[in-house]
Short mmCIF file of C-alpha atoms and ligand atoms in Angstrom, two decimals:
data_model
loop_
_atom_site.label_atom_id
_atom_site.label_comp_id
_atom_site.label_asym_id
_atom_site.label_seq_id
_atom_site.Cartn_x
_atom_site.Cartn_y
_atom_site.Cartn_z
CA MET A 1 -9.37 -144.48 -136.45
CA MET A 2 -8.85 -148.11 -135.19
CA ASN A 3 -5.52 -148.28 -136.70
CA ASP A 4 -3.87 -145.49 -134.91
CA GLN A 5 -5.37 -146.66 -131.75
CA ALA A 6 -4.20 -150.19 -132.30
CA ARG A 7 -0.71 -149.08 -132.85
CA ALA A 8 -0.93 -147.23 -129.59
CA GLY A 9 -2.16 -150.44 -127.91
CA ALA A 10 0.59 -152.54 -129.16
CA PRO A 11 3.22 -150.44 -130.86
CA TYR A 12 4.87 -153.28 -132.73
CA LEU A 13 1.71 -154.26 -134.58
CA THR A 14 1.64 -152.95 -138.11
CA GLU A 15 -1.55 -151.90 -139.88
CA GLU A 16 -1.23 -155.01 -142.05
CA GLY A 17 -0.53 -157.21 -138.94
CA LEU A 18 -3.71 -155.97 -137.39
CA ARG A 19 -5.91 -156.40 -140.44
CA ALA A 20 -4.50 -159.84 -140.85
CA ARG A 21 -5.37 -160.77 -137.31
CA THR A 22 -8.88 -159.45 -137.41
CA GLY A 23 -9.62 -160.65 -140.88
CA GLY A 24 -10.43 -156.73 -141.61
CA ARG A 25 -13.27 -156.72 -138.97
CA GLU A 26 -13.80 -153.56 -137.17
CA LEU A 27 -12.91 -153.22 -133.51
CA LYS A 28 -14.46 -150.22 -131.59
CA ARG A 29 -11.47 -149.05 -129.43
CA VAL A 30 -8.57 -150.36 -127.58
CA VAL A 31 -9.41 -150.42 -123.90
CA PHE A 32 -6.21 -151.61 -122.38
CA GLY A 33 -2.93 -151.53 -124.43
CA ALA A 34 -0.28 -154.09 -124.29
CA GLU A 35 2.30 -151.96 -122.36
CA ALA A 36 -0.26 -151.06 -119.64
CA ILE A 37 -1.19 -154.75 -119.28
CA ASP A 38 2.39 -155.77 -118.98
CA VAL A 39 2.96 -153.30 -116.22
CA ARG A 40 -0.08 -154.23 -114.38
CA VAL A 41 0.44 -157.88 -114.65
CA ARG A 42 3.94 -157.53 -112.99
CA GLU A 43 2.50 -155.61 -110.23
CA MET A 44 -0.12 -158.20 -109.61
CA ALA A 45 2.60 -160.86 -109.76
CA ALA A 46 4.53 -159.05 -107.06
CA GLU A 47 1.61 -158.76 -104.93
CA ILE A 48 0.94 -162.60 -105.06
CA THR A 49 4.45 -163.39 -104.39
CA GLU A 50 4.16 -161.03 -101.17
CA HIS A 51 0.83 -162.59 -100.18
CA TYR A 52 1.99 -166.14 -99.37
CA ASP A 53 4.46 -167.48 -96.81
CA PRO A 54 7.52 -169.23 -98.51
CA ALA A 55 6.43 -172.64 -97.13
CA ASP A 56 2.80 -172.40 -98.60
CA ASP A 57 1.88 -175.11 -101.17
CA VAL A 58 0.38 -172.89 -103.98
CA LEU A 59 -1.60 -174.33 -106.81
CA VAL A 60 -2.40 -171.86 -109.59
CA LEU A 61 -5.58 -172.83 -111.47
CA GLY A 62 -6.08 -171.09 -114.79
CA LEU A 63 -9.75 -171.00 -116.09
CA LEU A 64 -9.55 -171.82 -119.86
CA LYS A 65 -9.58 -170.68 -122.37
CA GLY A 66 -9.95 -166.92 -121.63
CA SER A 67 -7.13 -166.74 -119.13
CA PHE A 68 -4.41 -168.50 -121.08
CA ILE A 69 -2.32 -165.38 -122.10
CA PHE A 70 -2.83 -163.64 -118.82
CA LEU A 71 -1.98 -166.74 -116.97
CA SER A 72 1.19 -167.53 -118.83
CA ASP A 73 2.43 -163.78 -118.47
CA LEU A 74 1.37 -163.78 -114.76
CA VAL A 75 3.12 -166.99 -113.59
CA ARG A 76 6.49 -166.08 -115.22
CA HIS A 77 6.60 -163.05 -112.88
CA ILE A 78 5.74 -164.91 -109.62
CA ASP A 79 8.89 -165.24 -107.63
CA ARG A 80 8.05 -168.48 -105.55
CA PRO A 81 7.46 -172.06 -106.08
CA LEU A 82 4.10 -173.03 -107.36
CA HIS A 83 2.21 -175.75 -109.27
CA LEU A 84 -0.12 -175.08 -112.33
CA ASP A 85 -3.15 -176.75 -113.49
CA PHE A 86 -6.32 -175.79 -115.46
CA ILE A 87 -9.99 -175.73 -115.20
CA VAL A 88 -12.34 -175.59 -118.22
CA ALA A 89 -15.80 -174.17 -117.77
CA SER A 90 -18.19 -172.96 -120.27
CA SER A 91 -21.15 -170.53 -120.11
CA TYR A 92 -21.36 -168.35 -123.25
CA GLY A 93 -21.55 -170.32 -126.49
CA ALA A 94 -21.41 -167.85 -129.30
CA GLY A 95 -23.43 -165.02 -127.68
CA THR A 96 -22.33 -161.95 -125.73
CA THR A 97 -24.37 -162.41 -122.64
CA SER A 98 -23.88 -165.23 -119.89
CA SER A 99 -26.31 -168.02 -120.37
CA GLY A 100 -26.07 -168.70 -116.63
CA ASP A 101 -25.61 -172.41 -117.23
CA VAL A 102 -21.95 -173.08 -116.39
CA LYS A 103 -20.54 -176.39 -117.41
CA LEU A 104 -17.55 -177.93 -115.96
CA LEU A 105 -15.74 -179.51 -118.86
CA TYR A 106 -12.32 -180.28 -117.33
CA ASP A 107 -11.56 -180.74 -113.74
CA PRO A 108 -8.02 -180.30 -112.45
CA THR A 109 -6.22 -183.57 -111.79
CA ALA A 110 -4.07 -181.96 -109.20
CA PRO A 111 -5.12 -182.42 -105.49
CA ILE A 112 -6.84 -179.58 -103.96
CA GLU A 113 -7.06 -180.41 -100.26
CA GLY A 114 -4.85 -178.54 -97.89
CA ARG A 115 -3.45 -176.40 -100.70
CA HIS A 116 -3.46 -172.72 -101.41
CA ILE A 117 -5.51 -172.13 -104.66
CA ILE A 118 -5.25 -169.16 -106.92
CA LEU A 119 -7.91 -169.18 -109.45
CA VAL A 120 -6.94 -167.14 -112.38
CA GLU A 121 -9.88 -165.73 -114.48
CA ASP A 122 -9.80 -163.42 -117.51
CA ILE A 123 -12.88 -161.39 -116.57
CA VAL A 124 -15.58 -161.41 -113.84
CA ASP A 125 -18.84 -160.56 -115.59
CA SER A 126 -22.04 -161.91 -114.12
CA GLY A 127 -20.07 -163.88 -111.49
CA ASN A 128 -21.80 -167.36 -112.54
CA THR A 129 -18.60 -169.04 -113.42
CA ILE A 130 -16.93 -167.92 -110.31
CA ASN A 131 -19.84 -168.86 -108.04
CA ARG A 132 -20.11 -172.37 -109.50
CA LEU A 133 -16.25 -172.98 -109.32
CA ALA A 134 -15.77 -171.46 -105.86
CA ARG A 135 -18.51 -174.02 -104.51
CA ALA A 136 -16.93 -176.96 -106.32
CA LEU A 137 -13.47 -176.04 -105.07
CA GLU A 138 -14.33 -175.17 -101.43
CA TYR A 139 -15.91 -178.69 -101.22
CA ARG A 140 -12.46 -180.29 -101.71
CA SER A 141 -11.10 -178.46 -98.58
CA PRO A 142 -8.28 -176.20 -99.85
CA ALA A 143 -6.14 -174.37 -97.35
CA SER A 144 -7.40 -171.12 -99.09
CA ILE A 145 -8.89 -170.03 -102.28
CA GLU A 146 -8.14 -166.63 -103.81
CA LEU A 147 -9.33 -165.20 -107.12
CA CYS A 148 -7.13 -163.33 -109.49
CA ALA A 149 -8.90 -161.59 -112.27
CA LEU A 150 -7.43 -159.58 -115.22
CA LEU A 151 -10.75 -157.64 -115.67
CA HIS A 152 -13.64 -157.05 -113.41
CA LYS A 153 -17.03 -155.49 -114.70
CA HIS A 154 -18.32 -154.81 -111.15
CA ILE A 155 -21.80 -155.90 -112.23
CA ALA A 156 -21.89 -159.24 -110.36
CA GLU A 157 -24.71 -159.17 -107.74
CA ASP A 158 -23.97 -161.99 -105.38
CA LEU A 159 -20.40 -162.88 -105.88
CA GLU A 160 -19.34 -165.68 -103.56
CA LEU A 161 -15.73 -165.09 -104.18
CA GLU A 162 -14.42 -161.45 -104.37
CA PRO A 163 -11.20 -161.29 -106.42
CA ARG A 164 -8.26 -160.25 -104.25
CA TRP A 165 -6.22 -159.25 -107.24
CA VAL A 166 -7.97 -157.31 -110.19
CA GLY A 167 -5.85 -156.00 -113.16
CA PHE A 168 -8.35 -153.36 -114.27
CA ASP A 169 -11.85 -152.45 -113.70
CA ALA A 170 -13.65 -153.12 -117.05
CA PRO A 171 -16.30 -151.01 -118.71
CA GLU A 172 -19.66 -152.54 -119.49
CA GLU A 173 -18.64 -153.41 -123.00
CA PHE A 174 -18.04 -156.66 -124.79
CA LEU A 175 -14.16 -156.94 -124.64
CA VAL A 176 -11.81 -159.20 -126.91
CA GLY A 177 -8.15 -159.82 -127.00
CA TYR A 178 -5.37 -160.86 -124.68
CA GLY A 179 -7.19 -164.24 -124.40
CA LEU A 180 -10.81 -163.07 -124.45
CA ASP A 181 -12.84 -163.95 -127.31
CA HIS A 182 -15.99 -163.47 -129.18
CA ALA A 183 -17.19 -166.76 -130.62
CA GLU A 184 -13.45 -167.90 -130.41
CA ASP A 185 -12.34 -164.95 -132.51
CA PHE A 186 -9.76 -162.31 -131.44
CA ARG A 187 -8.08 -164.16 -128.64
CA HIS A 188 -4.60 -163.59 -130.21
CA LEU A 189 -4.88 -159.73 -130.08
CA PRO A 190 -1.98 -158.33 -127.91
CA PHE A 191 -4.29 -155.70 -126.32
CA VAL A 192 -7.91 -155.59 -125.11
CA ALA A 193 -10.26 -153.99 -127.23
CA SER A 194 -14.08 -153.57 -127.33
CA ILE A 195 -16.26 -154.61 -130.39
P1 IMP B 1 -19.40 -164.87 -115.84
O1 IMP B 1 -19.79 -166.17 -115.42
O2 IMP B 1 -20.73 -164.02 -116.43
O3 IMP B 1 -18.80 -164.03 -114.77
O4 IMP B 1 -18.61 -164.75 -117.15
C1 IMP B 1 -17.30 -165.35 -117.01
C2 IMP B 1 -16.81 -165.65 -118.36
O5 IMP B 1 -17.48 -165.18 -119.56
C3 IMP B 1 -15.38 -165.14 -118.60
O6 IMP B 1 -14.40 -166.12 -118.08
C4 IMP B 1 -15.18 -164.92 -119.97
O7 IMP B 1 -14.73 -166.13 -120.57
C5 IMP B 1 -16.60 -164.66 -120.45
N1 IMP B 1 -16.90 -163.08 -120.61
C6 IMP B 1 -17.56 -162.30 -119.77
N2 IMP B 1 -17.46 -161.01 -120.22
C7 IMP B 1 -16.80 -161.16 -121.40
C8 IMP B 1 -16.36 -160.05 -122.37
O8 IMP B 1 -16.59 -158.86 -122.28
N3 IMP B 1 -15.66 -160.57 -123.34
C9 IMP B 1 -15.27 -161.87 -123.55
N4 IMP B 1 -15.65 -162.83 -122.72
C10 IMP B 1 -16.26 -162.52 -121.61
MG1 MG B 2 -14.95 -166.95 -123.14
#
């Protein structure tokens, strides 16, 4: 069943290609296919382009590692000047539930003060990561902070920063692909699937 679905999720992916990428491990279902993601990412980029004044100093901060594919697709469709840097935070280890203990492993070297920050996240789950980062960034006096998330599970209870741009509302399943991992596996799948 998975093979037909995977082909719908990324028509160029052959059965052999999928098996090679997953090492034969079973995925449950394709949740967001590559073409649907592409359409939505272009829409989000257009909305982001619209949102800012031409003179705004925009800094896109990609939250590694999960956002790396989304981020690289997104920025290539934003029609305005911007700078790019990264943040590395970690909360999950090898499990599938948030540990609540968010570590900041890399701090952007780019200055934050007075700039319009767009934080790019793969998925908002418990909200722990975003809450921690929003506080750390606000402390550095940006002109504004907006959150752009590919996926939003809508289960976070005290989110301090609601995403202004969301790609898709995500089901309450553990998702992999298009940058998202399970214990570092499956990041390179061209679609989002549940396991
Ligand atoms: P939060 O701190 O619980 O909101 O989780 C944020 C981070 O956990 C995300 O940036 C992801 O890296 C990871 N995460 C949360 N849910 C999932 C999922 O369903 N699949 C893969 N990673 C996830
Ligand atoms: Mg992760």
